PDB file of C-alpha atoms in Angstrom:
ATOM      1  CA  UNK L  78      -2.808 -29.017   9.212  1.00  0.00           C
ATOM      2  CA  UNK L  79      -5.008 -27.553  11.966  1.00  0.00           C
ATOM      3  CA  UNK L  80      -2.106 -27.722  14.397  1.00  0.00           C
ATOM      4  CA  UNK L  81       0.160 -25.925  11.897  1.00  0.00           C
ATOM      5  CA  UNK L  82      -2.453 -23.198  11.392  1.00  0.00           C
ATOM      6  CA  UNK L  83      -2.761 -22.809  15.153  1.00  0.00           C
ATOM      7  CA  UNK L  84       1.008 -22.442  15.550  1.00  0.00           C
ATOM      8  CA  UNK L  85       1.241 -19.898  12.715  1.00  0.00           C
ATOM      9  CA  UNK L  86      -1.649 -17.933  14.191  1.00  0.00           C
ATOM     10  CA  UNK L  87       0.059 -17.787  17.592  1.00  0.00           C
ATOM     11  CA  UNK L  88       3.295 -16.604  15.964  1.00  0.00           C
ATOM     12  CA  UNK L  89       1.983 -14.077  13.434  1.00  0.00           C
ATOM     13  CA  UNK L  90      -1.406 -12.978  14.857  1.00  0.00           C
ATOM     14  CA  UNK L  91      -0.640 -11.407  18.223  1.00  0.00           C
ATOM     15  CA  UNK L  92      -2.879  -9.382  20.567  1.00  0.00           C
ATOM     16  CA  UNK L  93      -2.576  -5.565  20.360  1.00  0.00           C
ATOM     17  CA  UNK L  94      -0.165  -5.051  23.278  1.00  0.00           C
ATOM     18  CA  UNK L  95       2.456  -7.665  22.226  1.00  0.00           C
ATOM     19  CA  UNK L  96       2.191  -6.395  18.652  1.00  0.00           C
ATOM     20  CA  UNK L  97       3.165  -2.880  19.717  1.00  0.00           C
ATOM     21  CA  UNK L  98       5.848  -4.050  22.187  1.00  0.00           C
ATOM     22  CA  UNK L  99       7.553  -6.183  19.527  1.00  0.00           C
ATOM     23  CA  UNK L 100       7.019  -4.135  16.368  1.00  0.00           C
ATOM     24  CA  UNK L 101       8.148  -0.711  17.589  1.00  0.00           C
ATOM     25  CA  UNK L 102      11.519  -1.853  19.053  1.00  0.00           C
ATOM     26  CA  UNK L 103      12.211  -3.935  15.927  1.00  0.00           C
ATOM     27  CA  UNK L 104      11.735  -0.871  13.698  1.00  0.00           C
ATOM     28  CA  UNK L 105      13.932   1.259  15.966  1.00  0.00           C
ATOM     29  CA  UNK L 106      16.552  -1.536  15.968  1.00  0.00           C
ATOM     30  CA  UNK L 107      16.807  -1.695  12.180  1.00  0.00           C
ATOM     31  CA  UNK L 108      17.019   2.110  11.848  1.00  0.00           C
ATOM     32  CA  UNK L 109      19.885   2.195  14.372  1.00  0.00           C
ATOM     33  CA  UNK L 110      21.738  -0.557  12.503  1.00  0.00           C
ATOM     34  CA  UNK L 111      21.209   1.153   9.156  1.00  0.00           C
ATOM     35  CA  UNK L 112      22.218   4.510  10.568  1.00  0.00           C
ATOM     36  CA  UNK L 113      25.499   3.197  11.993  1.00  0.00           C
ATOM     37  CA  UNK L 114      26.359   1.252   8.821  1.00  0.00           C
ATOM     38  CA  UNK L 115      26.780  -1.975  10.777  1.00  0.00           C
ATOM     39  CA  UNK L 116      27.766  -4.970   8.588  1.00  0.00           C
ATOM     40  CA  UNK L 117      27.788  -7.916  10.975  1.00  0.00           C
ATOM     41  CA  UNK L 118      25.459 -10.728  12.088  1.00  0.00           C
ATOM     42  CA  UNK L 119      23.726  -8.038  14.151  1.00  0.00           C
ATOM     43  CA  UNK L 120      22.559  -6.306  10.956  1.00  0.00           C
ATOM     44  CA  UNK L 121      20.996  -9.530   9.629  1.00  0.00           C
ATOM     45  CA  UNK L 122      19.289 -10.014  12.986  1.00  0.00           C
ATOM     46  CA  UNK L 123      17.896  -6.480  12.709  1.00  0.00           C
ATOM     47  CA  UNK L 124      16.550  -7.201   9.209  1.00  0.00           C
ATOM     48  CA  UNK L 125      14.943 -10.420  10.485  1.00  0.00           C
ATOM     49  CA  UNK L 126      13.279  -8.691  13.451  1.00  0.00           C
ATOM     50  CA  UNK L 127      12.070  -5.786  11.311  1.00  0.00           C
ATOM     51  CA  UNK L 128      10.550  -8.213   8.787  1.00  0.00           C
ATOM     52  CA  UNK L 129       8.746 -10.052  11.608  1.00  0.00           C
ATOM     53  CA  UNK L 130       7.666  -6.710  13.064  1.00  0.00           C
ATOM     54  CA  UNK L 131       6.197  -5.673   9.709  1.00  0.00           C
ATOM     55  CA  UNK L 132       4.263  -8.964   9.404  1.00  0.00           C
ATOM     56  CA  UNK L 133       2.724  -8.790  12.875  1.00  0.00           C
ATOM     57  CA  UNK L 134       1.979  -5.101  12.358  1.00  0.00           C
ATOM     58  CA  UNK L 135       0.008  -5.884   9.205  1.00  0.00           C
ATOM     59  CA  UNK L 136      -1.851  -8.797  10.825  1.00  0.00           C
ATOM     60  CA  UNK L 137      -2.451  -7.046  14.138  1.00  0.00           C
ATOM     61  CA  UNK L 138      -2.919  -3.407  13.216  1.00  0.00           C
ATOM     62  CA  UNK L 139      -6.717  -3.711  13.167  1.00  0.00           C
ATOM     63  CA  UNK L 140      -6.698  -4.814  16.803  1.00  0.00           C
ATOM     64  CA  UNK L 141      -4.312  -2.029  17.751  1.00  0.00           C
ATOM     65  CA  UNK L 142      -6.423   0.563  15.945  1.00  0.00           C
ATOM     66  CA  UNK L 143      -9.584  -0.794  17.590  1.00  0.00           C
ATOM     67  CA  UNK L 144      -8.078  -0.454  21.065  1.00  0.00           C
ATOM     68  CA  UNK L 145      -6.833   3.038  20.301  1.00  0.00           C
ATOM     69  CA  UNK L 146     -10.221   4.005  18.872  1.00  0.00           C
ATOM     70  CA  UNK L 147     -11.997   2.788  21.999  1.00  0.00           C
ATOM     71  CA  UNK L 148      -9.830   5.099  24.078  1.00  0.00           C
ATOM     72  CA  UNK L 149     -10.142   8.046  21.703  1.00  0.00           C
ATOM     73  CA  UNK L 150     -13.936   7.743  21.385  1.00  0.00           C
ATOM     74  CA  UNK L 151     -14.291   8.383  25.085  1.00  0.00           C
ATOM     75  CA  UNK L 152     -12.503  11.741  24.920  1.00  0.00           C
ATOM     76  CA  UNK L 153     -14.730  14.831  25.428  1.00  0.00           C
ATOM     77  CA  UNK L 154     -13.398  16.534  22.291  1.00  0.00           C
ATOM     78  CA  UNK L 155     -14.310  13.542  20.087  1.00  0.00           C
ATOM     79  CA  UNK L 156     -17.789  13.402  21.604  1.00  0.00           C
ATOM     80  CA  UNK L 157     -18.267  17.087  20.789  1.00  0.00           C
ATOM     81  CA  UNK L 158     -17.106  16.548  17.188  1.00  0.00           C
ATOM     82  CA  UNK L 159     -19.502  13.616  16.794  1.00  0.00           C
ATOM     83  CA  UNK L 160     -22.394  15.796  17.933  1.00  0.00           C
ATOM     84  CA  UNK L 161     -22.045  18.040  14.843  1.00  0.00           C
ATOM     85  CA  UNK L 162     -23.568  16.858  11.510  1.00  0.00           C
ATOM     86  CA  UNK L 163     -20.309  17.011   9.532  1.00  0.00           C
ATOM     87  CA  UNK L 164     -18.201  15.612  12.370  1.00  0.00           C
ATOM     88  CA  UNK L 165     -20.653  12.781  12.978  1.00  0.00           C
ATOM     89  CA  UNK L 166     -20.592  11.838   9.310  1.00  0.00           C
ATOM     90  CA  UNK L 167     -16.819  12.124   9.083  1.00  0.00           C
ATOM     91  CA  UNK L 168     -16.211   9.909  12.120  1.00  0.00           C
ATOM     92  CA  UNK L 169     -19.121   7.531  11.670  1.00  0.00           C
ATOM     93  CA  UNK L 170     -19.451   7.019   7.913  1.00  0.00           C
ATOM     94  CA  UNK L 171     -16.571   4.920   6.543  1.00  0.00           C
ATOM     95  CA  UNK L 172     -17.796   5.219   2.950  1.00  0.00           C
ATOM     96  CA  UNK L 173     -17.851   9.037   3.196  1.00  0.00           C
ATOM     97  CA  UNK L 174     -14.313   9.010   4.602  1.00  0.00           C
ATOM     98  CA  UNK L 175     -13.164   6.796   1.743  1.00  0.00           C
ATOM     99  CA  UNK L 176     -14.665   9.149  -0.809  1.00  0.00           C
ATOM    100  CA  UNK L 177     -12.681  11.974   0.785  1.00  0.00           C
ATOM    101  CA  UNK L 178      -9.473   9.910   0.829  1.00  0.00           C
ATOM    102  CA  UNK L 179      -9.818   9.443  -2.934  1.00  0.00           C
ATOM    103  CA  UNK L 180      -8.905  13.115  -3.255  1.00  0.00           C
ATOM    104  CA  UNK L 181      -6.095  12.809  -0.720  1.00  0.00           C
ATOM    105  CA  UNK L 182      -4.729   9.724  -2.479  1.00  0.00           C
ATOM    106  CA  UNK L 183      -4.743  11.534  -5.826  1.00  0.00           C
ATOM    107  CA  UNK L 184      -2.849  14.463  -4.297  1.00  0.00           C
ATOM    108  CA  UNK L 185      -0.302  12.089  -2.685  1.00  0.00           C
ATOM    109  CA  UNK L 186       0.271  10.306  -6.006  1.00  0.00           C
ATOM    110  CA  UNK L 187       0.811  13.640  -7.790  1.00  0.00           C
ATOM    111  CA  UNK L 188       3.340  14.668  -5.120  1.00  0.00           C
ATOM    112  CA  UNK L 189       5.135  11.342  -5.654  1.00  0.00           C
ATOM    113  CA  UNK L 190       5.208  12.063  -9.396  1.00  0.00           C
ATOM    114  CA  UNK L 191       6.760  15.481  -8.778  1.00  0.00           C
ATOM    115  CA  UNK L 192       9.304  14.087  -6.278  1.00  0.00           C
ATOM    116  CA  UNK L 193      10.456  11.268  -8.562  1.00  0.00           C
ATOM    117  CA  UNK L 194      10.579  13.452 -11.660  1.00  0.00           C
ATOM    118  CA  UNK L 195      12.652  16.045  -9.792  1.00  0.00           C
ATOM    119  CA  UNK L 196      14.966  13.329  -8.400  1.00  0.00           C
ATOM    120  CA  UNK L 197      15.275  11.663 -11.807  1.00  0.00           C
ATOM    121  CA  UNK L 198      16.270  14.901 -13.520  1.00  0.00           C
ATOM    122  CA  UNK L 199      18.538  16.100 -10.702  1.00  0.00           C
ATOM    123  CA  UNK L 200      20.390  12.781 -10.242  1.00  0.00           C
ATOM    124  CA  UNK L 201      19.994  11.610 -13.872  1.00  0.00           C
ATOM    125  CA  UNK L 202      18.310   8.450 -12.672  1.00  0.00           C
ATOM    126  CA  UNK L 203      16.314   6.369 -15.159  1.00  0.00           C
ATOM    127  CA  UNK L 204      14.819   4.478 -12.203  1.00  0.00           C
ATOM    128  CA  UNK L 205      13.282   7.597 -10.656  1.00  0.00           C
ATOM    129  CA  UNK L 206      11.893   8.742 -14.002  1.00  0.00           C
ATOM    130  CA  UNK L 207      10.410   5.282 -14.648  1.00  0.00           C
ATOM    131  CA  UNK L 208       8.715   5.317 -11.245  1.00  0.00           C
ATOM    132  CA  UNK L 209       7.415   8.822 -11.943  1.00  0.00           C
ATOM    133  CA  UNK L 210       5.630   7.557 -15.068  1.00  0.00           C
ATOM    134  CA  UNK L 211       4.358   4.570 -13.060  1.00  0.00           C
ATOM    135  CA  UNK L 212       2.805   6.955 -10.524  1.00  0.00           C
ATOM    136  CA  UNK L 213       1.397   9.079 -13.352  1.00  0.00           C
ATOM    137  CA  UNK L 214      -0.616   6.050 -14.498  1.00  0.00           C
ATOM    138  CA  UNK L 215      -1.761   5.375 -10.923  1.00  0.00           C
ATOM    139  CA  UNK L 216      -2.784   9.033 -10.644  1.00  0.00           C
ATOM    140  CA  UNK L 217      -4.733   8.774 -13.911  1.00  0.00           C
ATOM    141  CA  UNK L 218      -6.678   5.795 -12.548  1.00  0.00           C
ATOM    142  CA  UNK L 219      -7.409   7.662  -9.327  1.00  0.00           C
ATOM    143  CA  UNK L 220      -8.558  10.691 -11.326  1.00  0.00           C
ATOM    144  CA  UNK L 221     -11.064   8.512 -13.209  1.00  0.00           C
ATOM    145  CA  UNK L 222     -12.448   7.208  -9.905  1.00  0.00           C
ATOM    146  CA  UNK L 223     -12.601  10.719  -8.412  1.00  0.00           C
ATOM    147  CA  UNK L 224     -14.489  11.942 -11.483  1.00  0.00           C
ATOM    148  CA  UNK L 225     -16.988   9.111 -11.104  1.00  0.00           C
ATOM    149  CA  UNK L 226     -17.554   9.830  -7.393  1.00  0.00           C
ATOM    150  CA  UNK L 227     -18.135  13.523  -8.147  1.00  0.00           C
ATOM    151  CA  UNK L 228     -20.835  12.677 -10.684  1.00  0.00           C
ATOM    152  CA  UNK L 229     -22.555   9.708  -9.082  1.00  0.00           C
ATOM    153  CA  UNK L 230     -23.241   8.316  -5.660  1.00  0.00           C
ATOM    154  CA  UNK L 231     -21.239   5.245  -4.669  1.00  0.00           C
ATOM    155  CA  UNK L 232     -23.356   2.097  -5.026  1.00  0.00           C
ATOM    156  CA  UNK L 233     -25.902   3.715  -7.345  1.00  0.00           C
ATOM    157  CA  UNK L 234     -24.837   1.962 -10.590  1.00  0.00           C
ATOM    158  CA  UNK L 235     -23.049  -1.312  -9.855  1.00  0.00           C
ATOM    159  CA  UNK L 236     -22.554  -2.192 -13.538  1.00  0.00           C
ATOM    160  CA  UNK L 237     -20.730   1.093 -14.203  1.00  0.00           C
ATOM    161  CA  UNK L 238     -18.640   0.623 -11.053  1.00  0.00           C
ATOM    162  CA  UNK L 239     -17.616  -2.916 -12.011  1.00  0.00           C
ATOM    163  CA  UNK L 240     -16.672  -1.737 -15.495  1.00  0.00           C
ATOM    164  CA  UNK L 241     -14.264   0.796 -14.001  1.00  0.00           C
ATOM    165  CA  UNK L 242     -13.098  -1.791 -11.475  1.00  0.00           C
ATOM    166  CA  UNK L 243     -12.225  -4.171 -14.324  1.00  0.00           C
ATOM    167  CA  UNK L 244     -10.539  -1.410 -16.318  1.00  0.00           C
ATOM    168  CA  UNK L 245      -8.308  -0.638 -13.316  1.00  0.00           C
ATOM    169  CA  UNK L 246      -7.440  -4.343 -13.055  1.00  0.00           C
ATOM    170  CA  UNK L 247      -6.448  -4.494 -16.725  1.00  0.00           C
ATOM    171  CA  UNK L 248      -4.292  -1.366 -16.399  1.00  0.00           C
ATOM    172  CA  UNK L 249      -2.599  -2.754 -13.266  1.00  0.00           C
ATOM    173  CA  UNK L 250      -1.908  -5.980 -15.159  1.00  0.00           C
ATOM    174  CA  UNK L 251      -0.198  -4.065 -17.972  1.00  0.00           C
ATOM    175  CA  UNK L 252       1.659  -1.788 -15.563  1.00  0.00           C
ATOM    176  CA  UNK L 253       2.984  -4.818 -13.720  1.00  0.00           C
ATOM    177  CA  UNK L 254       4.921  -5.814 -16.827  1.00  0.00           C
ATOM    178  CA  UNK L 255       6.612  -2.414 -16.798  1.00  0.00           C
ATOM    179  CA  UNK L 256       7.419  -2.878 -13.106  1.00  0.00           C
ATOM    180  CA  UNK L 257       9.053  -6.229 -13.899  1.00  0.00           C
ATOM    181  CA  UNK L 258      11.227  -4.441 -16.452  1.00  0.00           C
ATOM    182  CA  UNK L 259      12.271  -1.802 -13.902  1.00  0.00           C
ATOM    183  CA  UNK L 260      13.261  -4.483 -11.384  1.00  0.00           C
ATOM    184  CA  UNK L 261      15.243  -6.478 -13.959  1.00  0.00           C
ATOM    185  CA  UNK L 262      17.061  -3.272 -14.950  1.00  0.00           C
ATOM    186  CA  UNK L 263      17.947  -2.504 -11.316  1.00  0.00           C
ATOM    187  CA  UNK L 264      19.192  -6.043 -10.645  1.00  0.00           C
ATOM    188  CA  UNK L 265      21.272  -6.336 -13.824  1.00  0.00           C
ATOM    189  CA  UNK L 266      22.770  -2.855 -13.594  1.00  0.00           C
ATOM    190  CA  UNK L 267      23.023  -2.926  -9.787  1.00  0.00           C
ATOM    191  CA  UNK L 268      21.070   0.324  -9.616  1.00  0.00           C
ATOM    192  CA  UNK L 269      18.781   1.671  -6.936  1.00  0.00           C
ATOM    193  CA  UNK L 270      17.229   4.861  -5.658  1.00  0.00           C
ATOM    194  CA  UNK L 271      18.787   7.495  -3.433  1.00  0.00           C
ATOM    195  CA  UNK L 272      17.062   9.977  -1.129  1.00  0.00           C
ATOM    196  CA  UNK L 273      19.297  12.805   0.131  1.00  0.00           C
ATOM    197  CA  UNK L 274      19.907  13.534   3.811  1.00  0.00           C
ATOM    198  CA  UNK L 275      17.175  12.752   6.317  1.00  0.00           C
ATOM    199  CA  UNK L 276      14.551  12.458   3.577  1.00  0.00           C
ATOM    200  CA  UNK L 277      15.066   8.704   3.535  1.00  0.00           C
ATOM    201  CA  UNK L 278      13.820   8.429   7.146  1.00  0.00           C
ATOM    202  CA  UNK L 279      10.759  10.551   6.410  1.00  0.00           C
ATOM    203  CA  UNK L 280      10.043   8.389   3.358  1.00  0.00           C
ATOM    204  CA  UNK L 281      10.435   5.270   5.485  1.00  0.00           C
ATOM    205  CA  UNK L 282       7.883   6.400   8.077  1.00  0.00           C
ATOM    206  CA  UNK L 283       5.424   7.505   5.410  1.00  0.00           C
ATOM    207  CA  UNK L 284       5.875   4.277   3.412  1.00  0.00           C
ATOM    208  CA  UNK L 285       5.250   2.078   6.454  1.00  0.00           C
ATOM    209  CA  UNK L 286       2.127   4.072   7.237  1.00  0.00           C
ATOM    210  CA  UNK L 287       0.590   3.927   3.750  1.00  0.00           C
ATOM    211  CA  UNK L 288       1.414   0.200   3.398  1.00  0.00           C
ATOM    212  CA  UNK L 289      -0.322  -0.755   6.648  1.00  0.00           C
ATOM    213  CA  UNK L 290      -3.273   1.539   5.916  1.00  0.00           C
ATOM    214  CA  UNK L 291      -3.627   0.147   2.375  1.00  0.00           C
ATOM    215  CA  UNK L 292      -3.728  -3.473   3.564  1.00  0.00           C
ATOM    216  CA  UNK L 293      -6.410  -2.663   6.140  1.00  0.00           C
ATOM    217  CA  UNK L 294      -8.534  -0.710   3.670  1.00  0.00           C
ATOM    218  CA  UNK L 295      -8.328  -3.374   0.948  1.00  0.00           C
ATOM    219  CA  UNK L 296      -9.725  -5.986   3.342  1.00  0.00           C
ATOM    220  CA  UNK L 297     -12.372  -3.647   4.791  1.00  0.00           C
ATOM    221  CA  UNK L 298     -13.825  -2.357   1.529  1.00  0.00           C
ATOM    222  CA  UNK L 299     -13.755  -5.711  -0.235  1.00  0.00           C
ATOM    223  CA  UNK L 300     -16.517  -6.689   2.202  1.00  0.00           C
ATOM    224  CA  UNK L 301     -18.526  -3.479   1.689  1.00  0.00           C
ATOM    225  CA  UNK L 302     -19.282  -4.352  -1.930  1.00  0.00           C
ATOM    226  CA  UNK L 303     -18.372  -1.016  -3.569  1.00  0.00           C
ATOM    227  CA  UNK L 304     -16.240  -1.707  -6.682  1.00  0.00           C
ATOM    228  CA  UNK L 305     -15.186   1.947  -6.964  1.00  0.00           C
ATOM    229  CA  UNK L 306     -13.876   2.074  -3.387  1.00  0.00           C
ATOM    230  CA  UNK L 307     -12.309  -1.389  -3.733  1.00  0.00           C
ATOM    231  CA  UNK L 308     -10.513  -0.236  -6.890  1.00  0.00           C
ATOM    232  CA  UNK L 309      -9.235   2.847  -5.066  1.00  0.00           C
ATOM    233  CA  UNK L 310      -7.889   0.691  -2.241  1.00  0.00           C
ATOM    234  CA  UNK L 311      -6.238  -1.704  -4.717  1.00  0.00           C
ATOM    235  CA  UNK L 312      -4.479   1.276  -6.308  1.00  0.00           C
ATOM    236  CA  UNK L 313      -3.401   2.450  -2.841  1.00  0.00           C
ATOM    237  CA  UNK L 314      -1.992  -1.009  -2.086  1.00  0.00           C
ATOM    238  CA  UNK L 315      -0.070  -1.046  -5.373  1.00  0.00           C
ATOM    239  CA  UNK L 316       1.347   2.429  -4.749  1.00  0.00           C
ATOM    240  CA  UNK L 317       2.345   1.447  -1.201  1.00  0.00           C
ATOM    241  CA  UNK L 318       4.114  -1.743  -2.332  1.00  0.00           C
ATOM    242  CA  UNK L 319       6.043   0.097  -5.054  1.00  0.00           C
ATOM    243  CA  UNK L 320       6.990   2.769  -2.500  1.00  0.00           C
ATOM    244  CA  UNK L 321       8.190   0.036  -0.147  1.00  0.00           C
ATOM    245  CA  UNK L 322      10.316  -1.427  -2.932  1.00  0.00           C
ATOM    246  CA  UNK L 323      11.863   1.928  -3.842  1.00  0.00           C
ATOM    247  CA  UNK L 324      12.528   2.619  -0.147  1.00  0.00           C
ATOM    248  CA  UNK L 325      14.265  -0.738   0.227  1.00  0.00           C
ATOM    249  CA  UNK L 326      16.530  -0.091  -2.747  1.00  0.00           C
ATOM    250  CA  UNK L 327      17.352   3.370  -1.366  1.00  0.00           C
ATOM    251  CA  UNK L 328      18.263   1.926   2.042  1.00  0.00           C
ATOM    252  CA  UNK L 329      20.377  -0.801   0.469  1.00  0.00           C
ATOM    253  CA  UNK L 330      22.137   1.778  -1.725  1.00  0.00           C
ATOM    254  CA  UNK L 331      22.801   4.111   1.217  1.00  0.00           C
ATOM    255  CA  UNK L 332      23.676   1.589   3.928  1.00  0.00           C
ATOM    256  CA  UNK L 333      24.770  -1.522   2.030  1.00  0.00           C
ATOM    257  CA  UNK L 334      27.202  -0.148  -0.544  1.00  0.00           C
ATOM    258  CA  UNK L 335      29.809  -2.796   0.321  1.00  0.00           C
ATOM    259  CA  UNK L 336      27.533  -5.761  -0.409  1.00  0.00           C
ATOM    260  CA  UNK L 337      26.480  -5.655  -4.091  1.00  0.00           C
ATOM    261  CA  UNK L 338      25.589  -9.362  -4.271  1.00  0.00           C
ATOM    262  CA  UNK L 339      23.350  -9.111  -1.203  1.00  0.00           C
ATOM    263  CA  UNK L 340      21.782  -5.926  -2.566  1.00  0.00           C
ATOM    264  CA  UNK L 341      20.937  -7.541  -5.920  1.00  0.00           C
ATOM    265  CA  UNK L 342      19.524 -10.620  -4.186  1.00  0.00           C
ATOM    266  CA  UNK L 343      17.279  -8.526  -1.915  1.00  0.00           C
ATOM    267  CA  UNK L 344      16.014  -6.356  -4.787  1.00  0.00           C
ATOM    268  CA  UNK L 345      15.256  -9.429  -6.892  1.00  0.00           C
ATOM    269  CA  UNK L 346      13.432 -11.194  -4.031  1.00  0.00           C
ATOM    270  CA  UNK L 347      11.452  -8.153  -2.871  1.00  0.00           C
ATOM    271  CA  UNK L 348      10.699  -7.018  -6.422  1.00  0.00           C
ATOM    272  CA  UNK L 349       9.472 -10.486  -7.341  1.00  0.00           C
ATOM    273  CA  UNK L 350       7.197 -10.549  -4.285  1.00  0.00           C
ATOM    274  CA  UNK L 351       5.753  -7.099  -5.102  1.00  0.00           C
ATOM    275  CA  UNK L 352       5.118  -8.065  -8.731  1.00  0.00           C
ATOM    276  CA  UNK L 353       3.453 -11.308  -7.622  1.00  0.00           C
ATOM    277  CA  UNK L 354       1.110  -9.427  -5.265  1.00  0.00           C
ATOM    278  CA  UNK L 355       0.218  -6.794  -7.866  1.00  0.00           C
ATOM    279  CA  UNK L 356      -0.349  -9.521 -10.477  1.00  0.00           C
ATOM    280  CA  UNK L 357      -2.636 -11.413  -8.084  1.00  0.00           C
ATOM    281  CA  UNK L 358      -4.617  -8.259  -7.277  1.00  0.00           C
ATOM    282  CA  UNK L 359      -5.016  -7.388 -10.974  1.00  0.00           C
ATOM    283  CA  UNK L 360      -6.173 -10.885 -11.942  1.00  0.00           C
ATOM    284  CA  UNK L 361      -8.579 -11.000  -9.004  1.00  0.00           C
ATOM    285  CA  UNK L 362     -10.086  -7.657 -10.029  1.00  0.00           C
ATOM    286  CA  UNK L 363     -10.543  -8.772 -13.641  1.00  0.00           C
ATOM    287  CA  UNK L 364     -12.044 -12.163 -12.757  1.00  0.00           C
ATOM    288  CA  UNK L 365     -14.331 -10.813 -10.023  1.00  0.00           C
ATOM    289  CA  UNK L 366     -15.643  -7.920 -12.133  1.00  0.00           C
ATOM    290  CA  UNK L 367     -16.229 -10.153 -15.158  1.00  0.00           C
ATOM    291  CA  UNK L 368     -18.272 -12.596 -13.068  1.00  0.00           C
ATOM    292  CA  UNK L 369     -20.277  -9.801 -11.461  1.00  0.00           C
ATOM    293  CA  UNK L 370     -21.003  -8.067 -14.767  1.00  0.00           C
ATOM    294  CA  UNK L 371     -22.130 -11.353 -16.279  1.00  0.00           C
ATOM    295  CA  UNK L 372     -24.361 -11.965 -13.265  1.00  0.00           C
ATOM    296  CA  UNK L 373     -25.880  -8.470 -13.510  1.00  0.00           C
ATOM    297  CA  UNK L 374     -26.499  -8.924 -17.226  1.00  0.00           C
ATOM    298  CA  UNK L 375     -28.229 -12.275 -16.666  1.00  0.00           C
ATOM    299  CA  UNK L 376     -30.412 -10.830 -13.921  1.00  0.00           C
ATOM    300  CA  UNK L 377     -31.508  -7.996 -16.241  1.00  0.00           C
ATOM    301  CA  UNK L 378     -32.326 -10.465 -19.029  1.00  0.00           C
ATOM    302  CA  UNK L 379     -34.365 -12.620 -16.666  1.00  0.00           C
ATOM    303  CA  UNK L 380     -36.494  -9.652 -15.627  1.00  0.00           C
TER     304      UNK L 380
END
């Protein structure tokens, strides 16, 4: 078992430089194949390399970011920004940055709602409209967290934070059932999403970015002990995974129109994986918050 773990670590946990040298060309490779409409063994090789590139990017992005940060921190402009009170807090206080990103995340979710509603009405797509309502619920959860942060300081009332953390987990659990229904509908009806023109490439870059950032933030803020920030990052991860799924269906619809069986198989496999991850996150949030609330209650009774 130890040997297997060592082999897997060598394959999927690479140093920063190999991560960049492998991941970037693999992403370029798959975009070229998709852009040319290639349907040959080369296209499957591109999908395989891009999947491996995504895995090593997720596992190695922290090292890459750390190396980049070390270089950026030495720049004169960054040193000058750090010397100011606001700049020093913005660059040096991760919790403060996360509180600010709550607002940015809410705005991004609302933009997604507008985009999918517009696309659903314009293209008469039930899938787009369903995703719009999914993002409306995510936006509502973010709005609750933003309202809490505006009224109270993070970490001030752990019981109240865990209550909201658990509520978000319950809502994600219920929303996951709706997501299962959307995926079953797409597989049975052989439906997907469609982004016009070059918008699909912009959506791809943005989706890759938010997915990688969400994974990093979920791990980072789970250790910081703030339920509110952890809930926000769990919502970000869910939004990123659903965006990745919708992007995949759009790419398959645009570049794989001649392979309906392959398209249905990929949507079913990817959709099942996304639902499994969201289900695991929701259950973890509910179980963890319930244990913590019980522990807090017992500690109050003992005093």
